[in-house]
Short mmCIF file of N, CA and C in Angstrom, two decimals:
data_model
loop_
_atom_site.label_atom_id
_atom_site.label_comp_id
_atom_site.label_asym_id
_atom_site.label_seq_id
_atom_site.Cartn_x
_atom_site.Cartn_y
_atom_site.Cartn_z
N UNK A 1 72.68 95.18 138.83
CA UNK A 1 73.30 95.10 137.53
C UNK A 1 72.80 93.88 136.75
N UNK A 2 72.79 92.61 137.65
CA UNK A 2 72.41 90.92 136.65
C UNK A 2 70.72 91.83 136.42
N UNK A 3 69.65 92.32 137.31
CA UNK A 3 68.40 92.28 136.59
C UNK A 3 68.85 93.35 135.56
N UNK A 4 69.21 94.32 134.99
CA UNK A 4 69.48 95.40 133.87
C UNK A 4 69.95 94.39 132.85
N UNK A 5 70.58 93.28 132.90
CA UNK A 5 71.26 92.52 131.79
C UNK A 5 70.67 91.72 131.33
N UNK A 6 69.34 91.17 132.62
CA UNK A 6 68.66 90.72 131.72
C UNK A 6 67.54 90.65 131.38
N UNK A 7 66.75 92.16 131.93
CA UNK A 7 65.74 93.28 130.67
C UNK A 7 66.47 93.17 129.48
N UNK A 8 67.94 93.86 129.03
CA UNK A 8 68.05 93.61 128.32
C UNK A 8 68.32 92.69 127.22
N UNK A 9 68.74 91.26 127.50
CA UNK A 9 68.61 90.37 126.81
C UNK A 9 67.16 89.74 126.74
N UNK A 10 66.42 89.94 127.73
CA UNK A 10 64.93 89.79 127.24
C UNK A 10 64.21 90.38 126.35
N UNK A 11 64.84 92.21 126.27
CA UNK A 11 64.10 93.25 125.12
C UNK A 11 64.61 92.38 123.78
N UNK A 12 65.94 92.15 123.31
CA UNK A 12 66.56 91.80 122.36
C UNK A 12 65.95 90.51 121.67
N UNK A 13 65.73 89.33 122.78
CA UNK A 13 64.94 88.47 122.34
C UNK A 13 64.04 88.51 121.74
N UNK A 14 63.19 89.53 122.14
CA UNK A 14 61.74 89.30 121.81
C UNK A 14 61.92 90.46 120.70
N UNK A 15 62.56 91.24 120.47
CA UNK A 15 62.62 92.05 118.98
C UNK A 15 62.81 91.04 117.92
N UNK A 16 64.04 89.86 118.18
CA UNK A 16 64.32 89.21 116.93
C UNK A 16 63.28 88.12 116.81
N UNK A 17 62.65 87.85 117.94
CA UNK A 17 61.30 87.18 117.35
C UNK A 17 60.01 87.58 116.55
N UNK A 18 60.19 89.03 116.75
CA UNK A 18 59.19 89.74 116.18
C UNK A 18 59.96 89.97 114.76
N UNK A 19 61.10 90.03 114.57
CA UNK A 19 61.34 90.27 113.13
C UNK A 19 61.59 88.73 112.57
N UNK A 20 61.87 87.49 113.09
CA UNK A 20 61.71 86.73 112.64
C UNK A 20 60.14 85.99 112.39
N UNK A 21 59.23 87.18 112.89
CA UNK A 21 58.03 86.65 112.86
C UNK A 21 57.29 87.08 111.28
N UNK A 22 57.94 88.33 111.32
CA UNK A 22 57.30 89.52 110.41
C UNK A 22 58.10 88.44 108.31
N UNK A 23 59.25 88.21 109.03
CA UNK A 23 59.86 87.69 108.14
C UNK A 23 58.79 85.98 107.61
N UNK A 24 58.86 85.52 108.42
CA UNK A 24 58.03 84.33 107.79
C UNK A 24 56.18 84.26 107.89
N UNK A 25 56.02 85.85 107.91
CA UNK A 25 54.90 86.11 107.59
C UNK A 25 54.22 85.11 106.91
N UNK A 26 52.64 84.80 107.07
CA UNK A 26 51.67 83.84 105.67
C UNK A 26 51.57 84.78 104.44
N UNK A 27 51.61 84.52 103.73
CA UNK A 27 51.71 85.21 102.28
C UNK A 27 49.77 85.76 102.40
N UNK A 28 49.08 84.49 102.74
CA UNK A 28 47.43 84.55 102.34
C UNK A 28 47.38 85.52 103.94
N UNK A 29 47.86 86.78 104.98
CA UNK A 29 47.67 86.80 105.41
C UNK A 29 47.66 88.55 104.98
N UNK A 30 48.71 88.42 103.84
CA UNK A 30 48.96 89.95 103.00
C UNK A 30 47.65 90.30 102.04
N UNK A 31 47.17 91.47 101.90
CA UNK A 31 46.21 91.69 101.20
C UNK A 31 46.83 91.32 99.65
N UNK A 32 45.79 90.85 98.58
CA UNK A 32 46.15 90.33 97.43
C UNK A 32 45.79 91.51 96.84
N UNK A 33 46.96 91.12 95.26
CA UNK A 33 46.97 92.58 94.44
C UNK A 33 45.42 92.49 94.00
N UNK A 34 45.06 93.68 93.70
CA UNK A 34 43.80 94.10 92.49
C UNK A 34 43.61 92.88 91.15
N UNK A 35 41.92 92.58 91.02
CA UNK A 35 42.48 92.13 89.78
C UNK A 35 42.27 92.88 88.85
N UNK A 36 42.70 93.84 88.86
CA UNK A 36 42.72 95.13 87.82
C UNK A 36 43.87 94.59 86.64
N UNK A 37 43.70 94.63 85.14
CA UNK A 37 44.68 94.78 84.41
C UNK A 37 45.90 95.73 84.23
N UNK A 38 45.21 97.39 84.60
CA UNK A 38 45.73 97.83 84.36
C UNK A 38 47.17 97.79 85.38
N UNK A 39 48.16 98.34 84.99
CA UNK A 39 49.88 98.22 85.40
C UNK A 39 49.81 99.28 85.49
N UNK A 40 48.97 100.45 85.62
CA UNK A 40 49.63 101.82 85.97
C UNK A 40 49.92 102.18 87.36
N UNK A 41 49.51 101.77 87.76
CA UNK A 41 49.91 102.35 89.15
C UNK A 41 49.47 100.89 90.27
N UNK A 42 50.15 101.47 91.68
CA UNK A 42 50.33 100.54 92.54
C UNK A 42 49.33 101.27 93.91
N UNK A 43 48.66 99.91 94.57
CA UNK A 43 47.36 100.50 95.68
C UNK A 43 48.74 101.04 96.79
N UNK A 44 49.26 100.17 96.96
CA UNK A 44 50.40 100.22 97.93
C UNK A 44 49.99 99.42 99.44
N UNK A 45 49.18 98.68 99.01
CA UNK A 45 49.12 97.45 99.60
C UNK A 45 49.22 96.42 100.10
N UNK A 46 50.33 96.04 99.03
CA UNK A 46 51.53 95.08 99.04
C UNK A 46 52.79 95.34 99.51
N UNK A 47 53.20 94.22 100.26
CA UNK A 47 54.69 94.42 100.88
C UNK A 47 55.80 94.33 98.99
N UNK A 48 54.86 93.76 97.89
CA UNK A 48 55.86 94.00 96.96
C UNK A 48 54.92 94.38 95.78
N UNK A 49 54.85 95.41 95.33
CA UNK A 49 53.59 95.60 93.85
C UNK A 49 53.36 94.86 93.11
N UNK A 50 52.17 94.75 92.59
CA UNK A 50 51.79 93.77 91.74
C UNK A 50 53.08 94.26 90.39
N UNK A 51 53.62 95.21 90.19
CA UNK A 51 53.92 95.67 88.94
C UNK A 51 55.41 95.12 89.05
N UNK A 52 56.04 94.61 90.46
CA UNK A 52 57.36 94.10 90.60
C UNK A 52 57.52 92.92 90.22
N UNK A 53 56.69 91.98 89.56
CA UNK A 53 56.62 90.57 89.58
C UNK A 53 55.75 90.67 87.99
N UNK A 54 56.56 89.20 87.49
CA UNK A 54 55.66 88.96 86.20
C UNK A 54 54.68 87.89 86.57
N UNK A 55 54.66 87.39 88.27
CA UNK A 55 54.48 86.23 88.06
C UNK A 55 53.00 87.03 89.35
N UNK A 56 51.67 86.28 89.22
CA UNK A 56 50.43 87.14 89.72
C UNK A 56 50.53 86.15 90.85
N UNK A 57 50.00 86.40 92.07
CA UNK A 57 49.53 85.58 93.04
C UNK A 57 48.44 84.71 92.89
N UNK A 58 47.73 85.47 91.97
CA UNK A 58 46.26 84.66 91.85
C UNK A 58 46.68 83.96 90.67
N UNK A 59 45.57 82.72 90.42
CA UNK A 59 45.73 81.88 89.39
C UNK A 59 44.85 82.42 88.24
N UNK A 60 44.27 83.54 87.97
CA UNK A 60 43.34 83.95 86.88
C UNK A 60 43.93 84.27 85.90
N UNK A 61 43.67 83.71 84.87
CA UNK A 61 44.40 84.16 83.35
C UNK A 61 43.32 84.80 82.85
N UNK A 62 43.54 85.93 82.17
CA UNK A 62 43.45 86.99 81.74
C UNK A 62 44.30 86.95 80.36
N UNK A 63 42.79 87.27 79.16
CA UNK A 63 43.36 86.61 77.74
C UNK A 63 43.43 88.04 77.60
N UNK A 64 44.43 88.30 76.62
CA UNK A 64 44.49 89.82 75.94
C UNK A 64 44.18 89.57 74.07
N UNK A 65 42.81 89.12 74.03
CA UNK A 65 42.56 89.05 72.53
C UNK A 65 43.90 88.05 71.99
N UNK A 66 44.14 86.57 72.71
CA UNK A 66 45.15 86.03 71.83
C UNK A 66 44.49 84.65 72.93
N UNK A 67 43.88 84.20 72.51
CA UNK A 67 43.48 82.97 73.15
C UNK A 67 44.01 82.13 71.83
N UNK A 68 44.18 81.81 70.44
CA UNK A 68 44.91 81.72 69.46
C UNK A 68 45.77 80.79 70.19
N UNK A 69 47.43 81.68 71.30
CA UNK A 69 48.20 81.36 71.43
C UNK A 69 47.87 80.20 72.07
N UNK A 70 47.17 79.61 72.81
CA UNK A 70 46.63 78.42 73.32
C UNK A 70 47.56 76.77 73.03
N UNK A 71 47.09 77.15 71.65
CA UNK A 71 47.81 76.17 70.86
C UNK A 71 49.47 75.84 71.12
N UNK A 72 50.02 76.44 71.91
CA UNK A 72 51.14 76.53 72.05
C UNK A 72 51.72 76.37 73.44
N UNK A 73 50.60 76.41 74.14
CA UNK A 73 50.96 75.52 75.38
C UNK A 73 51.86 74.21 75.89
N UNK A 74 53.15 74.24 76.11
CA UNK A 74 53.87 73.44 76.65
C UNK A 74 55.09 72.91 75.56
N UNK A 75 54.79 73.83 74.57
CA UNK A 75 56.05 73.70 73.33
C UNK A 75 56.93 74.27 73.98
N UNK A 76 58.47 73.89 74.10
CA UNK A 76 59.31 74.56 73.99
C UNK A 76 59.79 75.78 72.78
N UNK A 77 60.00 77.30 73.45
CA UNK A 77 60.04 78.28 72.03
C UNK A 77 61.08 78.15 71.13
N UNK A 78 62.21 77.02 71.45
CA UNK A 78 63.10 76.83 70.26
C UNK A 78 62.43 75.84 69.64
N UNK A 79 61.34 75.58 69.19
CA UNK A 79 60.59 74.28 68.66
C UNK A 79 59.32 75.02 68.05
N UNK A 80 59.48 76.31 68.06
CA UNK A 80 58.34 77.16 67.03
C UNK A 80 58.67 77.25 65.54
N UNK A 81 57.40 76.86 65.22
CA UNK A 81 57.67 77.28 63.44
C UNK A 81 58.14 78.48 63.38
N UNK A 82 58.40 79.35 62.41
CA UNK A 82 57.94 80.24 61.37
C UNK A 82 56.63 80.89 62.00
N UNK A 83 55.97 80.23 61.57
CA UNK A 83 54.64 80.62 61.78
C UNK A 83 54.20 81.04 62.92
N UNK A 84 54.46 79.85 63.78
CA UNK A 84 54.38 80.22 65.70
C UNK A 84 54.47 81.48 65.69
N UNK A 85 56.10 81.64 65.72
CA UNK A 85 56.61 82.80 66.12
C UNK A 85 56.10 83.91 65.59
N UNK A 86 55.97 84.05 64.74
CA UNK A 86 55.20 85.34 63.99
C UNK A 86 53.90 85.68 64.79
N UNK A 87 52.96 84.90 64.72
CA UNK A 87 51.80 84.80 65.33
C UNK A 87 52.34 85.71 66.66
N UNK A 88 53.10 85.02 67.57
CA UNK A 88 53.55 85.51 68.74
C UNK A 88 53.71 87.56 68.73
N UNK A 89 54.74 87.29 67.37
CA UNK A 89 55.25 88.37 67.35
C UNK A 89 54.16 89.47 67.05
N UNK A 90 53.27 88.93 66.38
CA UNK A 90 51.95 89.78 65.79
C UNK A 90 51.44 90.71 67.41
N UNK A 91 50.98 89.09 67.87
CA UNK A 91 49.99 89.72 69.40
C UNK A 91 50.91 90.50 69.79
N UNK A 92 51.87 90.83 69.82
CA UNK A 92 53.21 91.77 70.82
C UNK A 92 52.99 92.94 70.40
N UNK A 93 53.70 92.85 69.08
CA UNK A 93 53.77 94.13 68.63
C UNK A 93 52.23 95.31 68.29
N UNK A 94 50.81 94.81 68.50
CA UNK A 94 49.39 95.51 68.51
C UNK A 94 49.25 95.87 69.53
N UNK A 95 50.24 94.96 71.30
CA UNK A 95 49.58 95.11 72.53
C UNK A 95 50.27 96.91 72.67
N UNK A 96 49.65 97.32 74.03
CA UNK A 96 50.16 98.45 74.09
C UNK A 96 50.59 98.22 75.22
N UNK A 97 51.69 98.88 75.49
CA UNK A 97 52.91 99.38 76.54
C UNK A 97 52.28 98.54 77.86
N UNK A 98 51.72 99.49 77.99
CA UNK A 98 50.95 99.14 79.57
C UNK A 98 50.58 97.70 79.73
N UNK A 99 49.78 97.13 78.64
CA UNK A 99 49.51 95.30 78.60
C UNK A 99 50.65 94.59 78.70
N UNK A 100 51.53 95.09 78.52
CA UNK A 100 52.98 93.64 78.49
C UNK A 100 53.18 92.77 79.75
N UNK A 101 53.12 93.72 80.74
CA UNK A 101 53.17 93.01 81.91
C UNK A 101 52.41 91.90 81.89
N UNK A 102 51.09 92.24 82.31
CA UNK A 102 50.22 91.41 82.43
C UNK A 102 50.08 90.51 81.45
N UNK A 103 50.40 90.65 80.06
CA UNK A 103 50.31 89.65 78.91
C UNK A 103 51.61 88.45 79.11
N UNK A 104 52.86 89.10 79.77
CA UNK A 104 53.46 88.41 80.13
C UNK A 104 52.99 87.56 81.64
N UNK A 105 52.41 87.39 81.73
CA UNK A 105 52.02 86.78 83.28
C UNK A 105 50.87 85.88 82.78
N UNK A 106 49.77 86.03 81.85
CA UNK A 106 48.81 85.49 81.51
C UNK A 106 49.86 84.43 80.59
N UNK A 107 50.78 84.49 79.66
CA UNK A 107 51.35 83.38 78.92
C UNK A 107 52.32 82.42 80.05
N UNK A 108 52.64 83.42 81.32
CA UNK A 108 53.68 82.10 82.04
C UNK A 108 52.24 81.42 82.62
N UNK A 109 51.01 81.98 83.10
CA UNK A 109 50.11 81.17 83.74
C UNK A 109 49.56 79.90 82.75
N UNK A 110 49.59 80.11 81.45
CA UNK A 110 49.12 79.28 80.34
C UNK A 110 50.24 78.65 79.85
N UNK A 111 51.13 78.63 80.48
CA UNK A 111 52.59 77.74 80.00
C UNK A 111 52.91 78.25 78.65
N UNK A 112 53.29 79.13 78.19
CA UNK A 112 53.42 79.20 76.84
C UNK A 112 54.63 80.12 76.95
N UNK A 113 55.64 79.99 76.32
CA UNK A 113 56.81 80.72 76.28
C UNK A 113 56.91 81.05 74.83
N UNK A 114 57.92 82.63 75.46
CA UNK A 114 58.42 83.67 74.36
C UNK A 114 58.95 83.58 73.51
N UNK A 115 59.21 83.40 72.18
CA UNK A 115 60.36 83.14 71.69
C UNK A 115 61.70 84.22 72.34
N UNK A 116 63.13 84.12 72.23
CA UNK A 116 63.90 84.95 72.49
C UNK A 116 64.04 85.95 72.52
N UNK A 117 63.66 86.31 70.67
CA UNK A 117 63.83 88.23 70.64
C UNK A 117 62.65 89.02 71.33
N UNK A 118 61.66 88.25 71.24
CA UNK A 118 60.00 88.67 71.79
C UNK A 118 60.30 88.75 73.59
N UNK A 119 61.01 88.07 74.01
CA UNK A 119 60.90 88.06 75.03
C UNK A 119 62.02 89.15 75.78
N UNK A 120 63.32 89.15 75.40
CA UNK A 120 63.92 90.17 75.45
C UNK A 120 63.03 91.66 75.22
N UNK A 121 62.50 91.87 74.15
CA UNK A 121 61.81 93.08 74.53
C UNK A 121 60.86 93.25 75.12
N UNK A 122 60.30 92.22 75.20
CA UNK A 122 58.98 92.15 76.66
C UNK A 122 59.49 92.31 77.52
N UNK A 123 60.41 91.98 78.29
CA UNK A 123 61.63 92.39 79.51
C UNK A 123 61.90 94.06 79.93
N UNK A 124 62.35 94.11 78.37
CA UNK A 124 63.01 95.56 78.48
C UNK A 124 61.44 96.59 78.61
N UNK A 125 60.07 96.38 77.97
CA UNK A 125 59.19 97.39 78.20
C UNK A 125 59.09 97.09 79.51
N UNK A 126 58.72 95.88 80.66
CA UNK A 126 58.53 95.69 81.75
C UNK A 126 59.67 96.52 82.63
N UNK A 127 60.96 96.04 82.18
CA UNK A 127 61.51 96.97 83.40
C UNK A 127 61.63 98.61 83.08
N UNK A 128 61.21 98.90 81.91
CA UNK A 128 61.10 100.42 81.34
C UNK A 128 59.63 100.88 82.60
N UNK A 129 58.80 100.36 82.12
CA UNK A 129 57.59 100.41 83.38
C UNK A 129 57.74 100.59 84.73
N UNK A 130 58.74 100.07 85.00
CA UNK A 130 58.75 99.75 86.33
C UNK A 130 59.75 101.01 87.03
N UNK A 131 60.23 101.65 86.25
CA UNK A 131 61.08 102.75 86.44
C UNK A 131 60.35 103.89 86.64
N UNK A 132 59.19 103.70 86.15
CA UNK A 132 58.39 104.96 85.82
C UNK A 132 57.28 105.38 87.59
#
């Protein structure tokens, strides 16, 4: 009966080491997303899609025709002109559906924040996307 008790507390051990192993996995040990722009679809590669996160693993910024916004690096967005913001609002409203994601990920990599209403609906197309 003591050796059966303790196979089994030996099986048990070594399961929760294996899930405590799996758990503090190396991140650089997971295959990295695509550097594909496009957001349509997922390799399934990843323990989490590139399309679940605004934020990219890799450090590559990726301009979407608004290198412009540049200038705006490290302003806080309650500290935008008029003008800023518009500008902002311009590049938004030309991008198409599918770019938001990634346009949102290229402005957190370039430090540059949303104004409020811009960013609220950048939110809402992202998690509209992500449903799909």
């Amino acid at each position: 009966m003591i050796p059966l008790i303790i196979f089994v507390l030996l099986g048990l051990t070594i399961l929760i080491l294996f899930e405590v192993r799996a758990r503090k996995q190396n991140p650089d040990d997971l295959p990295q997303p695509s550097d594909s722009t496009d957001d349509s679809g997922c390799c399934g590669q990843h323990l989490v899609c590139e399309r679940e996160t605004l934020l990219q693993t890799n450090a590559e910024i990726i301009y979407y025709d608004d290198e412009e916004l540049d200038e705006l690096a490290g302003i806080d967005a309650e500290q935008y002109t008029a003008s800023q913001t518009a500008q902002i609002r311009e590049v938004f409203q030309t991008m198409q559906e599918k770019d938001v994601p990634g346009w949102v990920r290229s402005l957190q990599l370039r430090n540059i924040q949303l104004p409020a209403d811009v960013r609220e609906e950048a939110l809402l197309i992202v998690i509209e996307r992500r449903k799909k």
